[in-house]
């Protein structure tokens, strides 16, 4: 297997050079879960990518950008195979998407061997960008969202917390990057609970957490799962019993929020994007996104797809249309622009996104639920990579 892939790797290199000079079209391979429990992520990311091209045009420096969308169903082996096929057969100039951490990691060796940029537009475990020098990211690193939130918790009288996280990479990041800064400031994590990834039942975990009577329960779950959490929280009567639920914005993601109901009212969360973000650029983004997608509201995955496409287009512009993978990833370093989420920058040293973190409160406005941003922590770098 290793040998065979080595040979394919050599073939990729030759073809990559030939295609860069001979073709006018620049194909971008998009690999996402379009079916299964994380289909909402896939749908959001690709809608964001398409909207960027619709608004800005699909020709950049003489190259017409074409998206080739593949469904990995959320299965890492499939992600890797699709990445190989897209590189070898379709000569894509970049790979984008990657709905979950194991999927982003599964493609990383393909990106390295083929020297093709892998733009992560959803997965959020901090270490992903360290898996290949060809990876950059337009979603988030969990520590970026979680660490600044502990300052708000301490300033607002929260001293004891039970954390509940999904039992895999981004959950471990969320758990660690809540506990360490929180306890440094005098808080205490009294219990750290992990919920299985497959078929999660949150009710017993929420009950155990509530029984410990902390000032708040902090929760991280991946996008698409929040509605189940909030339903089980309400079914147990925990909201009525005065249990305070806080978390990353993933639990109240804009794609599902409107159907979650009053149980979310007053919830405080931390994240880099809300569809309610107060800027002209975002209002246009939300309106155009809805128009193109039967009224769908963009969530943080949608904006990451939009910015991921922006990053690829900006890199092609900077190289003057040269789609050599090494030149493209170089051209991504240091890019900065105004996103619907606010200002963003690709850290030239880590290839990681630098962005504002916002503290938000879920409110009902004009009959709809929104996450209203009320505090901004400007241009947060991934603290897990500080000093690296
Ligand atoms: C991940 O798997 O890294 C992931 C997925 C969805 C999220 C956050 C993290 O909302």
Short mmCIF file of N, CA and C in Angstrom, two decimals, residues 145 149 152 247-254 257 266-276 300 357-363 370-375:
data_model
loop_
_atom_site.label_atom_id
_atom_site.label_comp_id
_atom_site.label_asym_id
_atom_site.label_seq_id
_atom_site.Cartn_x
_atom_site.Cartn_y
_atom_site.Cartn_z
N UNK A 145 -11.54 30.10 20.34
CA UNK A 145 -12.90 30.42 20.75
C UNK A 145 -13.08 30.22 22.25
N UNK A 149 -13.12 32.97 26.15
CA UNK A 149 -14.42 32.87 26.82
C UNK A 149 -14.26 32.73 28.33
N UNK A 152 -14.40 35.97 30.12
CA UNK A 152 -15.77 36.48 30.31
C UNK A 152 -16.44 35.76 31.48
N UNK A 247 -21.43 27.78 26.25
CA UNK A 247 -20.61 26.93 25.39
C UNK A 247 -20.02 27.67 24.22
N UNK A 248 -19.45 26.90 23.29
CA UNK A 248 -19.01 27.49 22.04
C UNK A 248 -20.26 27.64 21.16
N UNK A 249 -20.15 28.47 20.14
CA UNK A 249 -21.31 28.74 19.28
C UNK A 249 -21.79 27.52 18.50
N UNK A 250 -20.98 26.47 18.49
CA UNK A 250 -21.37 25.27 17.74
C UNK A 250 -22.72 24.71 18.19
N UNK A 251 -23.04 24.88 19.49
CA UNK A 251 -24.27 24.27 20.03
C UNK A 251 -25.52 25.05 19.58
N UNK A 252 -25.36 26.34 19.30
CA UNK A 252 -26.52 27.15 18.85
C UNK A 252 -26.26 27.62 17.41
N UNK A 253 -25.82 26.70 16.55
CA UNK A 253 -25.39 27.14 15.22
C UNK A 253 -26.58 27.65 14.41
N UNK A 254 -26.31 28.68 13.63
CA UNK A 254 -27.36 29.43 12.95
C UNK A 254 -28.19 28.60 11.98
N UNK A 257 -30.61 26.95 14.70
CA UNK A 257 -31.05 27.71 15.86
C UNK A 257 -32.55 28.01 15.88
N UNK A 266 -31.29 33.59 26.03
CA UNK A 266 -30.38 34.03 27.09
C UNK A 266 -29.09 33.24 27.16
N UNK A 267 -28.94 32.21 26.32
CA UNK A 267 -27.70 31.44 26.36
C UNK A 267 -26.51 32.29 25.94
N UNK A 268 -25.41 32.17 26.65
CA UNK A 268 -24.19 32.91 26.31
C UNK A 268 -23.20 31.93 25.68
N UNK A 269 -22.72 32.30 24.49
CA UNK A 269 -21.77 31.45 23.78
C UNK A 269 -20.65 32.31 23.19
N UNK A 270 -19.59 31.64 22.79
CA UNK A 270 -18.42 32.32 22.25
C UNK A 270 -18.14 31.75 20.86
N UNK A 271 -17.95 32.62 19.87
CA UNK A 271 -17.60 32.13 18.54
C UNK A 271 -17.16 33.24 17.62
N UNK A 272 -16.67 32.83 16.44
CA UNK A 272 -16.13 33.80 15.49
C UNK A 272 -17.15 34.29 14.49
N UNK A 273 -18.35 33.66 14.43
CA UNK A 273 -19.34 34.14 13.47
C UNK A 273 -20.76 33.99 13.99
N UNK A 274 -21.55 35.04 13.78
CA UNK A 274 -22.99 34.98 13.96
C UNK A 274 -23.63 35.58 12.72
N UNK A 275 -24.72 34.98 12.26
CA UNK A 275 -25.45 35.55 11.12
C UNK A 275 -25.98 36.94 11.47
N UNK A 276 -26.02 37.25 12.76
CA UNK A 276 -26.49 38.57 13.19
C UNK A 276 -25.35 39.58 13.25
N UNK A 300 -21.52 29.32 10.88
CA UNK A 300 -20.06 29.51 10.84
C UNK A 300 -19.39 28.61 9.82
N UNK A 357 -12.96 37.00 18.19
CA UNK A 357 -13.89 36.13 18.90
C UNK A 357 -14.98 37.02 19.48
N UNK A 358 -16.22 36.55 19.40
CA UNK A 358 -17.35 37.33 19.89
C UNK A 358 -18.08 36.57 20.99
N UNK A 359 -18.48 37.31 22.02
CA UNK A 359 -19.36 36.72 23.04
C UNK A 359 -20.78 37.15 22.66
N UNK A 360 -21.71 36.17 22.64
CA UNK A 360 -23.05 36.42 22.11
C UNK A 360 -24.13 35.93 23.09
N UNK A 361 -25.29 36.55 22.99
CA UNK A 361 -26.46 36.11 23.77
C UNK A 361 -27.57 35.76 22.79
N UNK A 362 -28.20 34.61 23.00
CA UNK A 362 -29.29 34.22 22.10
C UNK A 362 -30.56 34.98 22.47
N UNK A 363 -31.11 35.67 21.47
CA UNK A 363 -32.29 36.52 21.70
C UNK A 363 -33.29 36.30 20.58
N UNK A 370 -31.67 34.67 17.23
CA UNK A 370 -30.36 35.11 16.72
C UNK A 370 -29.35 35.08 17.86
N UNK A 371 -28.09 34.89 17.51
CA UNK A 371 -27.00 35.03 18.48
C UNK A 371 -26.46 36.45 18.35
N UNK A 372 -26.79 37.30 19.33
CA UNK A 372 -26.44 38.72 19.25
C UNK A 372 -25.08 38.95 19.93
N UNK A 373 -24.13 39.42 19.12
CA UNK A 373 -22.78 39.67 19.64
C UNK A 373 -22.80 40.91 20.53
N UNK A 374 -22.21 40.81 21.74
CA UNK A 374 -22.16 41.99 22.61
C UNK A 374 -20.76 42.30 23.13
N UNK A 375 -19.79 41.46 22.86
CA UNK A 375 -18.40 41.77 23.23
C UNK A 375 -17.48 41.17 22.18
#
